[in-house]
Coordinates of C-alpha atoms and ligand atoms in Angstrom, one line a residue:
M864 CA 35.3 -5.3 -17.1
N865 CA 33.7 -2.1 -18.1
T866 CA 32.1 -2.8 -21.4
F867 CA 29.5 -5.3 -22.6
Q868 CA 32.2 -6.7 -25.0
D869 CA 34.2 -7.7 -22.0
L870 CA 31.4 -9.9 -20.6
G871 CA 31.6 -12.5 -23.3
L872 CA 28.3 -11.8 -25.1
N873 CA 27.8 -12.7 -28.7
N874 CA 27.4 -10.2 -31.6
D875 CA 23.6 -10.6 -31.9
L876 CA 23.2 -9.5 -28.3
L877 CA 25.9 -6.8 -28.5
Q878 CA 24.0 -5.3 -31.5
A879 CA 20.8 -5.3 -29.5
I880 CA 22.6 -3.6 -26.6
T881 CA 23.9 -0.9 -28.9
D882 CA 20.3 -0.4 -30.3
L883 CA 19.0 -0.1 -26.8
G884 CA 21.6 2.6 -26.0
F885 CA 23.1 0.7 -23.0
T886 CA 26.7 1.9 -22.9
K887 CA 28.0 0.3 -19.7
P888 CA 26.9 -2.9 -17.9
S889 CA 25.4 -2.2 -14.5
E890 CA 26.9 -3.8 -11.4
V891 CA 24.7 -6.8 -11.3
Q892 CA 25.3 -7.4 -15.0
Q893 CA 29.1 -7.1 -14.5
K894 CA 28.9 -9.7 -11.8
A895 CA 26.3 -12.1 -13.1
I896 CA 26.8 -12.2 -16.9
P897 CA 30.3 -13.7 -17.1
L898 CA 29.5 -16.2 -14.3
L899 CA 26.3 -17.4 -16.0
I900 CA 27.9 -17.6 -19.4
E901 CA 30.9 -19.5 -18.3
S902 CA 29.4 -22.0 -15.8
E903 CA 26.4 -24.2 -15.8
G904 CA 25.9 -23.9 -12.0
D905 CA 23.2 -22.2 -9.9
L906 CA 23.2 -18.6 -8.8
V907 CA 21.7 -16.5 -6.0
A908 CA 21.8 -12.8 -6.7
L909 CA 20.7 -10.2 -4.3
A910 CA 19.6 -7.2 -6.3
Q911 CA 16.8 -4.7 -6.3
T912 CA 14.4 -3.9 -9.1
G913 CA 15.9 -1.2 -11.3
T914 CA 19.5 -2.5 -11.1
G915 CA 19.3 -4.0 -14.6
K916 CA 18.8 -7.6 -13.3
T917 CA 16.5 -8.6 -16.2
A918 CA 19.4 -8.2 -18.6
A919 CA 21.7 -9.9 -16.0
F920 CA 19.9 -13.2 -16.4
G921 CA 18.3 -12.4 -19.8
F922 CA 21.5 -12.0 -21.9
P923 CA 23.1 -15.3 -20.6
M924 CA 19.9 -17.2 -21.1
L925 CA 19.5 -15.8 -24.7
Q926 CA 23.1 -16.7 -25.5
K927 CA 22.8 -20.2 -24.2
I928 CA 19.5 -21.4 -25.6
D929 CA 19.2 -23.0 -29.0
V930 CA 16.8 -20.8 -31.1
N931 CA 16.7 -23.5 -33.8
S932 CA 15.0 -25.8 -31.5
R933 CA 11.3 -25.4 -30.6
T934 CA 11.7 -27.0 -27.2
T935 CA 11.1 -24.9 -24.1
Q936 CA 14.6 -24.4 -22.6
G937 CA 14.2 -21.4 -20.3
L938 CA 11.5 -20.6 -17.7
I939 CA 11.4 -17.3 -15.9
L940 CA 9.0 -17.1 -12.9
S941 CA 7.9 -13.6 -11.8
P942 CA 5.5 -12.5 -9.1
T943 CA 3.1 -10.3 -11.1
R944 CA 1.5 -10.0 -14.5
E945 CA 3.0 -6.5 -14.9
L946 CA 6.5 -7.8 -14.2
C947 CA 5.9 -10.8 -16.4
L948 CA 5.0 -8.6 -19.3
Q949 CA 7.8 -6.3 -18.6
I950 CA 10.4 -9.1 -18.6
T951 CA 8.9 -10.6 -21.8
N952 CA 9.2 -7.3 -23.6
E953 CA 12.8 -6.8 -22.4
M954 CA 13.7 -10.3 -23.5
K955 CA 12.2 -9.7 -26.9
L956 CA 14.2 -6.5 -27.2
Y957 CA 17.4 -8.1 -26.0
G958 CA 16.9 -11.0 -28.4
K959 CA 15.8 -9.0 -31.4
Y960 CA 18.7 -10.4 -33.6
C961 CA 18.3 -14.0 -32.4
N962 CA 16.4 -15.3 -35.4
G963 CA 13.7 -17.8 -34.6
L964 CA 13.4 -16.7 -30.9
N965 CA 10.0 -17.0 -29.4
V966 CA 9.4 -15.7 -25.9
V967 CA 5.9 -16.2 -24.5
A968 CA 4.3 -14.6 -21.5
V969 CA 2.0 -16.8 -19.4
Y970 CA 0.0 -15.0 -16.8
G971 CA -3.5 -14.9 -15.2
G972 CA -6.3 -12.7 -16.2
S973 CA -5.9 -13.4 -19.9
S974 CA -7.0 -16.2 -22.2
I975 CA -5.3 -19.5 -21.3
T976 CA -6.1 -21.0 -24.7
D977 CA -4.4 -18.1 -26.5
Q978 CA -1.3 -18.5 -24.3
A979 CA -1.3 -22.3 -24.8
R980 CA -1.5 -21.8 -28.6
E981 CA 1.5 -19.5 -28.5
V982 CA 3.5 -21.9 -26.4
K983 CA 2.6 -24.7 -28.7
R984 CA 4.1 -22.8 -31.6
G985 CA 7.4 -23.4 -30.0
A986 CA 8.5 -21.1 -27.1
Q987 CA 12.1 -21.5 -26.2
I988 CA 11.5 -19.2 -23.3
I989 CA 8.4 -18.9 -21.1
V990 CA 8.0 -16.0 -18.7
A991 CA 5.3 -16.8 -16.2
T992 CA 3.5 -16.0 -13.0
P993 CA 3.3 -19.0 -10.7
G994 CA -0.4 -19.4 -10.5
R995 CA -1.1 -19.6 -14.2
M996 CA 2.0 -21.7 -14.9
K997 CA 0.8 -24.3 -12.4
D998 CA -2.6 -24.3 -14.0
M999 CA -1.1 -24.8 -17.5
I1000 CA 1.1 -27.6 -16.2
S1001 CA -1.8 -29.4 -14.6
R1002 CA -3.8 -29.1 -17.9
R1003 CA -0.8 -30.3 -19.8
L1004 CA -0.7 -27.2 -21.9
V1005 CA 3.1 -26.7 -21.4
D1006 CA 6.0 -29.0 -21.2
I1007 CA 8.9 -27.9 -19.0
S1008 CA 10.4 -31.3 -18.6
K1009 CA 13.4 -30.3 -20.7
I1010 CA 14.2 -26.9 -19.5
E1011 CA 17.9 -26.1 -18.9
Y1012 CA 17.5 -22.7 -17.1
A1013 CA 15.0 -21.6 -14.5
V1014 CA 14.9 -18.1 -13.2
L1015 CA 13.1 -17.2 -10.0
D1016 CA 12.8 -13.4 -10.3
E1017 CA 11.9 -11.3 -7.2
A1018 CA 11.9 -14.6 -5.3
D1019 CA 11.1 -12.8 -2.0
E1020 CA 8.1 -11.2 -3.5
M1021 CA 6.8 -14.5 -4.9
L1022 CA 7.1 -16.0 -1.5
N1023 CA 5.5 -13.0 0.2
M1024 CA 2.6 -13.5 -2.1
G1025 CA 2.1 -17.1 -1.0
F1026 CA 3.5 -18.7 -4.2
K1027 CA 5.8 -21.1 -2.3
E1028 CA 3.7 -24.2 -3.0
D1029 CA 3.1 -23.2 -6.6
I1030 CA 6.8 -22.7 -7.2
T1031 CA 7.7 -26.0 -5.5
D1032 CA 5.1 -27.7 -7.6
I1033 CA 6.4 -26.1 -10.8
L1034 CA 10.0 -26.9 -10.1
S1035 CA 9.0 -30.6 -9.5
H1036 CA 8.2 -30.8 -13.2
T1037 CA 11.6 -29.6 -14.3
P1038 CA 14.8 -31.7 -14.7
T1039 CA 17.0 -31.8 -11.6
D1040 CA 20.2 -31.0 -13.6
K1041 CA 19.0 -27.6 -14.8
S1042 CA 20.6 -24.4 -13.7
T1043 CA 18.6 -22.3 -11.3
W1044 CA 19.2 -18.6 -11.0
L1045 CA 17.4 -16.9 -8.1
F1046 CA 17.1 -13.1 -8.0
S1047 CA 15.8 -11.4 -4.9
A1048 CA 16.0 -8.0 -3.3
T1049 CA 16.0 -9.5 0.2
M1050 CA 17.0 -12.8 1.7
P1051 CA 14.4 -13.8 4.3
K1052 CA 14.4 -17.3 5.7
E1053 CA 12.0 -18.6 3.1
V1054 CA 14.2 -17.5 0.2
A1055 CA 17.2 -19.1 1.9
S1056 CA 15.3 -22.3 2.3
I1057 CA 14.3 -22.4 -1.4
A1058 CA 18.0 -21.8 -2.3
K1059 CA 18.9 -24.6 0.1
N1060 CA 16.3 -27.1 -1.1
F1061 CA 16.2 -26.5 -4.8
M1062 CA 19.7 -25.4 -5.7
H1063 CA 23.1 -27.0 -5.8
Q1064 CA 26.0 -25.0 -4.2
P1065 CA 24.8 -21.8 -5.8
Q1066 CA 27.3 -19.0 -6.3
E1067 CA 26.3 -15.8 -4.6
I1068 CA 26.5 -12.2 -5.7
T1069 CA 25.2 -9.1 -3.9
V1070 CA 24.6 -5.8 -5.5
G1071 CA 24.8 -2.8 -3.1
N1072 CA 24.0 -3.6 0.5
K1073 CA 21.8 -6.6 1.3
N1074 CA 18.2 -5.3 1.9
E1075 CA 19.2 -1.7 1.3
S1076 CA 16.4 0.5 0.1
T1077 CA 16.7 2.9 -2.7
S1078 CA 19.2 5.6 -1.6
N1079 CA 17.5 8.7 -2.9
V1080 CA 14.5 8.0 -0.8
S1081 CA 14.1 9.8 2.5
H1082 CA 12.1 8.2 5.2
E1083 CA 9.7 10.0 7.5
Y1084 CA 7.3 8.9 10.2
Y1085 CA 4.3 10.6 11.7
L1086 CA 3.0 9.5 15.1
V1087 CA -0.8 9.8 15.5
N1088 CA -3.6 8.0 17.4
A1089 CA -4.7 5.0 15.3
R1090 CA -8.1 6.5 14.8
D1091 CA -6.7 9.7 13.3
R1092 CA -4.9 7.9 10.6
Y1093 CA -7.2 8.9 7.8
Q1094 CA -7.2 12.6 8.8
A1095 CA -3.4 12.4 8.9
L1096 CA -3.4 11.0 5.4
K1097 CA -5.5 13.8 4.1
R1098 CA -3.3 16.4 5.8
L1099 CA -0.2 14.9 4.3
A1100 CA -1.9 15.0 0.9
D1101 CA -3.0 18.6 1.4
A1102 CA 0.4 19.7 2.6
N1103 CA 1.9 18.4 -0.7
P1104 CA -0.3 19.8 -3.4
D1105 CA 1.6 18.1 -6.2
I1106 CA 1.7 14.7 -4.6
F1107 CA 1.7 11.7 -6.9
S1108 CA 1.7 8.8 -4.6
V1109 CA 1.1 5.2 -3.8
V1110 CA -0.7 4.8 -0.5
F1111 CA -0.2 1.3 1.0
C1112 CA -2.8 -0.4 3.2
R1113 CA -2.6 -3.9 4.7
T1114 CA -5.9 -5.4 3.6
K1115 CA -8.0 -5.2 0.4
R1116 CA -10.9 -3.9 2.4
D1117 CA -9.0 -1.0 4.0
T1118 CA -7.6 -0.2 0.5
Q1119 CA -11.0 0.0 -1.0
K1120 CA -12.4 2.0 2.0
V1121 CA -9.5 4.5 2.1
A1122 CA -9.7 5.1 -1.7
E1123 CA -13.5 5.5 -1.5
Q1124 CA -13.2 8.0 1.3
L1125 CA -10.5 10.0 -0.5
I1126 CA -12.7 10.1 -3.7
E1127 CA -15.7 11.2 -1.6
D1128 CA -13.5 13.9 -0.1
G1129 CA -12.5 15.3 -3.5
Y1130 CA -9.1 13.7 -4.1
N1131 CA -8.1 12.1 -7.3
A1132 CA -7.7 8.6 -5.8
G1133 CA -8.1 5.1 -7.0
A1134 CA -8.0 1.6 -5.5
L1135 CA -5.8 -1.2 -6.6
H1136 CA -6.3 -4.6 -5.0
G1137 CA -6.9 -8.3 -5.8
D1138 CA -10.7 -8.1 -5.5
L1139 CA -10.8 -6.0 -8.7
S1140 CA -11.1 -7.6 -12.0
Q1141 CA -8.1 -7.4 -14.3
N1142 CA -10.0 -4.9 -16.4
Q1143 CA -10.7 -2.7 -13.4
R1144 CA -7.0 -2.9 -12.4
D1145 CA -5.9 -2.0 -15.9
L1146 CA -8.2 1.0 -15.9
V1147 CA -6.8 2.2 -12.6
M1148 CA -3.2 1.6 -13.6
N1149 CA -3.7 3.5 -16.9
A1150 CA -5.2 6.4 -15.1
F1151 CA -2.3 6.4 -12.6
R1152 CA 0.3 6.2 -15.4
K1153 CA -1.4 9.2 -17.1
N1154 CA -1.2 11.1 -13.7
Q1155 CA -5.0 11.3 -13.7
I1156 CA -4.9 9.6 -10.3
Q1157 CA -2.8 11.4 -7.7
M1158 CA -3.2 8.9 -4.9
L1159 CA -3.2 5.2 -5.8
V1160 CA -4.3 3.3 -2.7
A1161 CA -3.0 -0.3 -3.0
T1162 CA -2.3 -3.5 -1.3
D1163 CA 1.3 -4.8 -1.3
V1164 CA 0.4 -7.7 -3.6
A1165 CA -1.4 -5.6 -6.2
A1166 CA 1.2 -2.8 -6.2
R1167 CA 4.1 -5.2 -7.0
G1168 CA 5.6 -4.7 -10.4
I1169 CA 4.2 -1.1 -10.7
D1170 CA 6.9 0.6 -12.8
V1171 CA 5.8 4.2 -12.7
D1172 CA 8.9 6.4 -12.5
D1173 CA 7.7 9.7 -11.1
V1174 CA 6.0 8.7 -7.9
T1175 CA 6.8 11.5 -5.5
H1176 CA 5.6 9.9 -2.2
V1177 CA 5.0 6.5 -0.9
I1178 CA 2.6 6.7 2.1
N1179 CA 2.5 3.7 4.5
Y1180 CA -1.1 4.2 5.7
Q1181 CA -0.4 1.1 7.7
L1182 CA 2.9 -0.7 8.1
P1183 CA 3.2 -4.1 6.4
D1184 CA 3.0 -7.2 8.5
E1185 CA 6.4 -8.3 7.3
I1186 CA 8.7 -5.3 7.8
E1187 CA 10.9 -6.5 5.0
T1188 CA 8.0 -5.5 2.7
Y1189 CA 8.7 -1.9 3.6
T1190 CA 11.7 -2.0 1.2
H1191 CA 9.5 -2.9 -1.7
R1192 CA 7.0 -0.2 -0.8
S1193 CA 9.6 2.6 -0.5
G1194 CA 11.2 1.3 -3.7
R1195 CA 8.1 2.6 -5.6
T1196 CA 9.5 6.1 -5.3
G1197 CA 12.9 7.6 -5.9
R1198 CA 13.2 5.7 -9.2
A1199 CA 15.0 6.7 -12.4
G1200 CA 17.4 9.0 -10.5
K1201 CA 14.6 11.0 -8.9
T1202 CA 14.2 11.7 -5.2
G1203 CA 11.3 10.5 -3.3
V1204 CA 9.8 10.4 0.2
S1205 CA 8.5 7.4 2.0
M1206 CA 6.1 8.4 4.8
V1207 CA 4.8 6.2 7.5
I1208 CA 1.8 6.9 9.6
V1209 CA 2.2 5.1 12.9
S1210 CA 0.4 4.7 16.1
K1211 CA 2.1 4.5 19.5
S1212 CA 1.9 0.7 19.5
E1213 CA 3.7 0.4 16.2
V1214 CA 6.4 2.9 16.7
R1215 CA 9.0 0.3 17.7
K1216 CA 8.7 -1.2 14.2
I1217 CA 10.4 2.0 12.9
K1218 CA 13.6 1.0 14.6
S1219 CA 13.5 -2.5 13.1
I1220 CA 12.9 -1.0 9.6
E1221 CA 15.9 1.4 10.2
R1222 CA 18.0 -1.6 10.8
I1223 CA 16.9 -3.3 7.6
I1224 CA 17.2 -0.3 5.3
K1225 CA 20.3 1.0 7.1
K1226 CA 18.9 4.5 7.1
D1227 CA 17.3 6.7 9.7
F1228 CA 13.8 7.9 9.7
V1229 CA 13.0 11.5 10.5
K1230 CA 10.2 12.0 12.9
K1231 CA 7.9 14.7 11.5
D1232 CA 4.7 16.4 12.7
I1233 CA 1.5 16.2 10.8
P1234 CA 1.1 19.8 9.6
N1235 CA -1.5 21.9 11.4
G1236 CA -4.4 23.6 9.7
M1237 CA -2.8 26.9 9.2
E1238 CA 0.4 25.4 7.8
I1239 CA -1.7 23.6 5.2
C1240 CA -3.6 26.7 4.3
E1241 CA -0.3 28.5 3.8
V1242 CA 1.1 25.7 1.5
Q1243 CA -2.1 25.7 -0.5
L1244 CA -2.1 29.5 -0.8
M1245 CA 1.5 29.6 -1.9
S1246 CA 1.0 26.8 -4.4
L1247 CA -1.8 28.7 -5.9
A1248 CA 0.3 31.9 -6.0
N1249 CA 3.0 29.9 -7.8
K1250 CA 0.5 28.4 -10.3
I1251 CA -0.9 31.9 -11.1
H1252 CA 2.6 33.3 -11.4
N1253 CA 3.5 30.7 -13.9
T1254 CA 0.2 30.7 -15.8
E1255 CA 0.4 31.8 -19.4
I1256 CA -2.1 34.5 -20.2
N1257 CA -5.0 33.5 -22.4
H1258 CA -5.7 36.5 -24.6
E1259 CA -9.2 35.3 -25.2
I1260 CA -9.9 37.1 -22.0
D1261 CA -9.0 40.5 -23.5
K1262 CA -12.4 41.1 -24.9
Y1263 CA -14.0 40.9 -21.5
L1264 CA -11.4 43.1 -19.8
T1265 CA -13.3 46.4 -20.2
N1266 CA -16.3 44.9 -18.4
I1267 CA -14.2 43.3 -15.7
N1268 CA -12.2 46.6 -15.2
E1269 CA -15.4 48.5 -14.8
M1270 CA -16.4 46.1 -12.1
F1271 CA -13.2 46.5 -10.2
E1272 CA -12.8 50.3 -10.8
D1273 CA -12.8 51.0 -7.1
T1274 CA -10.8 48.0 -6.0
T1275 CA -7.1 48.5 -5.3
K1276 CA -4.5 45.9 -6.5
D1277 CA -4.0 44.7 -2.9
E1278 CA -7.7 44.2 -2.4
L1279 CA -8.1 42.5 -5.8
I1280 CA -5.3 40.1 -4.9
K1281 CA -6.8 39.4 -1.5
K1282 CA -10.2 38.8 -3.0
F1283 CA -8.9 36.6 -5.7
F1284 CA -6.9 34.4 -3.4
S1285 CA -9.7 34.3 -0.8
V1286 CA -11.8 32.2 -3.3
E1287 CA -9.5 29.3 -2.7
F1288 CA -8.0 30.1 0.7
T1289 CA -11.3 30.5 2.5
R1290 CA -12.3 27.0 1.5
F1291 CA -9.2 25.5 3.1
F1292 CA -9.4 28.0 6.0
N1293 CA -13.0 27.1 6.8
Y1294 CA -12.2 23.5 6.7
Y1295 CA -9.0 23.6 8.8
Q1296 CA -9.5 26.5 11.2
K1297 CA -10.8 24.3 14.0
A1298 CA -8.7 21.3 13.1
K1299 CA -7.1 19.6 16.1
N1300 CA -3.5 18.7 16.5
L1301 CA -3.1 15.1 15.3
N1302 CA 0.3 14.6 16.7
V1303 CA 1.1 12.3 19.6
S1304 CA 4.3 12.8 21.5
E1305 CA 6.4 9.6 21.7
S1306 CA 6.7 9.8 25.5
T1307 CA 3.1 10.7 26.4
G1308 CA 1.3 9.0 23.5
D1309 CA -0.1 6.2 25.6
R1310 CA -1.4 8.4 28.3
E1311 CA -2.8 10.9 25.8
S1312 CA -4.6 8.3 23.8
Q1313 CA -5.9 6.7 27.0
R1314 CA -7.2 10.0 28.2
D1315 CA -9.4 10.1 25.2
Y1316 CA -11.7 7.5 26.7
K1317 CA -10.8 7.9 30.3
G1318 CA -12.6 11.1 30.8
G1319 CA -12.5 14.7 29.8
K1320 CA -13.5 15.3 26.3
N1321 CA -14.5 12.0 24.9
D1322 CA -14.4 11.3 21.2
S1323 CA -14.8 7.6 21.5
T1324 CA -17.3 5.2 23.1
R1325 CA -16.2 2.3 25.3
Y1326 CA -18.3 -0.8 25.1
F1327 CA -18.8 -3.9 27.1
I1328 CA -19.3 -7.2 25.2
N1329 CA -20.2 -10.5 26.9
V1330 CA -17.6 -12.6 25.2
G1331 CA -14.0 -13.1 26.2
N1332 CA -11.0 -15.4 26.4
K1333 CA -13.3 -18.4 27.3
D1334 CA -15.0 -18.0 24.0
G1335 CA -11.8 -18.2 22.1
F1336 CA -11.2 -14.5 21.7
D1337 CA -8.0 -12.8 22.3
W1338 CA -7.8 -9.0 21.6
M1339 CA -6.8 -9.6 18.0
K1340 CA -9.5 -12.1 17.2
L1341 CA -12.1 -9.9 18.9
K1342 CA -10.9 -6.9 16.9
D1343 CA -11.2 -8.9 13.7
F1344 CA -14.6 -10.3 14.7
L1345 CA -15.9 -6.8 15.4
K1346 CA -14.4 -5.4 12.2
D1347 CA -16.0 -8.1 10.1
Q1348 CA -19.4 -7.9 11.9
L1349 CA -19.6 -4.2 11.6
D1350 CA -17.8 -3.9 8.3
L1351 CA -15.3 -1.4 9.7
G1352 CA -11.7 -0.6 8.9
R1353 CA -8.7 -1.8 11.0
D1354 CA -8.5 1.4 13.0
D1355 CA -12.2 1.8 13.7
V1356 CA -12.1 -0.6 16.6
F1357 CA -9.5 0.2 19.3
K1358 CA -8.5 -0.3 22.9
V1359 CA -9.7 -3.9 22.7
E1360 CA -9.2 -5.6 26.1
T1361 CA -10.3 -9.2 26.7
K1362 CA -11.1 -10.7 30.0
D1363 CA -12.1 -14.3 30.8
S1364 CA -15.8 -14.0 29.9
F1365 CA -16.3 -10.5 28.8
S1366 CA -14.3 -7.8 27.0
F1367 CA -14.2 -4.1 26.2
F1368 CA -13.5 -2.1 23.1
N1369 CA -13.8 1.4 21.8
T1370 CA -15.1 3.1 18.6
E1371 CA -15.6 6.7 17.6
N1372 CA -18.8 8.1 19.0
E1373 CA -20.3 8.4 15.6
L1374 CA -20.3 4.6 15.2
R1375 CA -22.1 4.1 18.5
E1376 CA -25.6 3.7 17.1
K1377 CA -24.3 1.4 14.3
V1378 CA -22.5 -0.8 16.9
L1379 CA -25.5 -1.0 19.2
A1380 CA -28.0 -1.6 16.5
H1381 CA -25.9 -4.4 15.0
F1382 CA -25.7 -6.3 18.3
T1383 CA -29.3 -6.0 19.2
D1384 CA -30.7 -9.6 19.4
F1385 CA -27.5 -10.8 17.9
K1386 CA -26.6 -14.4 18.0
H1387 CA -23.2 -15.9 17.4
D1388 CA -22.6 -19.7 17.5
G1389 CA -26.1 -20.1 18.9
R1390 CA -25.7 -17.7 21.8
F1391 CA -26.6 -14.1 22.3
V1392 CA -23.8 -11.7 22.1
N1393 CA -24.5 -8.5 23.7
V1394 CA -22.9 -5.2 23.5
E1395 CA -23.6 -2.2 25.6
V1396 CA -22.0 1.1 26.3
S1397 CA -19.7 0.7 29.2
E1398 CA -21.4 2.6 32.0
N1399 CA -18.2 4.0 33.3
R1400 CA -17.2 5.9 30.2
G1401 CA -13.9 6.3 31.8
G1402 CA -13.3 2.6 31.4
G1403 CA -9.8 1.7 32.7
R1404 CA -8.8 -1.6 34.0
R1405 CA -10.2 -1.4 37.5
N1406 CA -13.5 0.1 36.5
D1407 CA -13.9 -2.2 33.6
Q1408 CA -13.3 -5.2 35.9
K1409 CA -15.8 -4.0 38.4
R1410 CA -18.3 -3.4 35.7
G1411 CA -18.1 -6.9 34.4
D1412 CA -18.3 -8.4 37.9
R1413 CA -21.1 -6.3 39.0
N1414 CA -23.2 -7.3 36.1
G1415 CA -22.4 -10.9 36.8
F1416 CA -21.3 -11.7 33.3
K1417 CA -18.3 -13.7 34.4
G1418 CA -18.5 -17.1 32.9
R1419 CA -22.2 -16.7 32.2
R1420 CA -23.5 -18.2 29.1
S1421 CA -26.3 -15.9 28.0
G1422 CA -29.8 -16.7 27.1
S1423 CA -32.0 -13.8 26.5
D1424 CA -32.4 -13.2 30.2
S1425 CA -28.8 -12.6 30.8
R1426 CA -28.6 -9.7 28.3
P1427 CA -27.9 -6.5 30.1
R1428 CA -30.4 -3.7 29.5
R1429 CA -29.3 -0.8 27.5
S1430 CA -30.8 2.6 28.2
N1431 CA -31.6 4.0 24.9
S1432 CA -32.3 7.5 26.1
D1433 CA -28.9 7.5 27.6
F1434 CA -26.9 6.8 24.5
N1435 CA -29.1 8.8 22.3
S1436 CA -28.5 11.9 24.2
K1437 CA -24.8 11.2 24.3
S1438 CA -24.6 10.7 20.6
S1439 CA -26.4 14.0 19.9
D1440 CA -23.8 15.6 22.1
S1441 CA -21.1 14.0 20.1
R1442 CA -22.5 15.4 16.9
K1443 CA -21.7 18.8 18.3
S1444 CA -18.2 17.9 19.2
S1445 CA -15.5 19.9 17.5
R1446 CA -13.9 16.7 16.3
R1447 CA -16.7 16.2 13.9
S1448 CA -15.7 19.3 12.1
E1449 CA -12.8 17.3 10.6
S1450 CA -14.6 14.0 10.2
N1451 CA -17.4 13.0 7.9
S1452 CA -19.7 15.9 8.1
G1453 CA -16.9 18.4 7.7
N1454 CA -15.5 16.3 4.8
S1455 CA -18.6 16.1 2.9
N1456 CA -19.1 19.9 3.0
F1457 CA -15.5 20.2 2.0
A1458 CA -15.9 17.6 -0.7
Q1459 CA -18.6 19.5 -2.4
S1460 CA -16.8 22.7 -2.4
R1461 CA -13.3 21.3 -2.8
P1462 CA -12.0 21.7 -6.3
R1463 CA -11.1 18.5 -8.1
R1464 CA -7.4 18.2 -8.3
S1465 CA -5.8 17.9 -11.6
R1466 CA -2.2 17.1 -12.0
R1467 CA -0.2 18.8 -14.6
Ligands
LIG588 P1 15.5 -4.1 -14.4 O1 16.3 -3.9 -13.1 O2 15.8 -5.3 -15.1 O3 14.0 -3.9 -14.1 O4 16.0 -2.8 -15.3 C1 15.6 -1.5 -15.1 C2 15.7 -0.7 -16.4 O5 17.1 -0.4 -16.7 C3 15.1 -1.4 -17.6 O6 14.3 -0.4 -18.3 C4 16.3 -1.7 -18.5 O7 16.0 -1.6 -19.9 C5 17.3 -0.7 -18.1 N1 18.7 -1.2 -18.2 C6 19.2 -2.5 -18.0 N2 20.5 -2.5 -18.1 C7 20.9 -1.3 -18.5 C8 22.2 -0.7 -18.8 N3 23.3 -1.5 -18.7 N4 22.3 0.6 -19.1 C9 21.2 1.3 -19.1 N5 19.9 0.8 -18.9 C10 19.8 -0.4 -18.5

């Protein structure tokens, strides 16, 4: 079966296919279309985005519905508004010769009354996101009690996004004898359970390998200390001057923070996450589509359904909680026959996840080093040389040439070139000349990162806090608590170690004053929570333990008396030392200098 004619499609659809210029059915279409046309059963199809799956369920649905009836017969559920609109458009194109066809999109962030009006006019097919659909059902604005076909598109994504209850609720309003067609890129347990609970002996088809990620994407990982993540991100961007990327963070807050930092540091970046209004998201997406944004920092949920074809890099600023999500992230690049790179910035504690991802994607990662300062300077210099080499001469300059020539009368060509390039090069050179090596070796990573606070050149401060396991904190809860209290990112609090009634944690030195100020006279659940700089800056298990015991915090509920005294002069002098530390040259103070002098990047 190599042609659309062989698949049993009617002439209206074949005509539309010719108009669209589709010459050959894709694999998923070859497998699904005849099955769906011939039988009335259920189907589970494992297929990635970009394989032509919309047409695989779209053509059979269009062929089977009755366009002369105004009853809603087909429901397609999709995870995002973008995908919902995309499917609606495709369905309209596929059904352009089906006279009387009305496909309506139902999604959040747009007028529910307008959508209800359109549905009321008689929509044979509704394409919907689960949240809005459920809302419309509960307000009795749609009737899906007579549908014959239900499609769950990108089922894994919908479940990832927490739509399980909504989907269950929606399906409970549909007839039990309908046909259900489930499409998913991966088959985690939750999807299998939907198939089991809501479908009757579904036929199964698989396109490509289960869970396989896009094949023209190469996968790289970079091992750094967690607190160097942001610097590593910037270097990856600087080492790839033409980058056009999606940068994935785990939380909305980290997404916003990283985007803001990038913008402050002179990059063309934008944030995309669920706390933005639809209008703000549209603005960011439009700018990204027009390549005005080079680095789109996004959460997994917000980035779903992004169909921008020329993304050169996906950067996993943090790995996703569910490693299966990695497939969706990396699938944002290497689209439409192009190659792409999916980069992961990992800390030592996460590096084992790389192996699990390799098993899922059935591809190996290449471990790479974050480029050093001089490597970046070289890349930037050569990129500039290339740009200049390819620049078309603007002859408006001719009239100024005499003056310019006079100015450079005594300058040789060599000197002139050097001066010209120095304008740009010096900026990068000044910024990067003292940049430290961000790479952590896989075998010594732990020891190295521990050394950071166990003595020698300290970049971070170790703190003592008088809450611990007895107060319901394990290290993760304490980390979250500190992050929330101090409004910090995930990586800003590290080396969290909880004991029975007290704990320890680290931050960068520059956050020390903020941390201590926040926890001055601070009460949580009616008791004083006290933080002080751990006296033994070395920290370490033994010393930390002694420290806690010596101060008698063990099991002690604190009133104001029990708060340990902090020596202000002590930490003030230390923090002024830290200001001089070389590390600062690549953190905020360095960045802001750089940001001011750094040219705005413009792509193409
Ligand atoms: P999808 O996987 O449904 O998101 O489809 C990806 C893209 O491929 C869409 O833009 C479709 O219009 C296009 N497409 C679908 N089927 C074919 C085909 N048989 N030949 C060429 N393009 C197709």
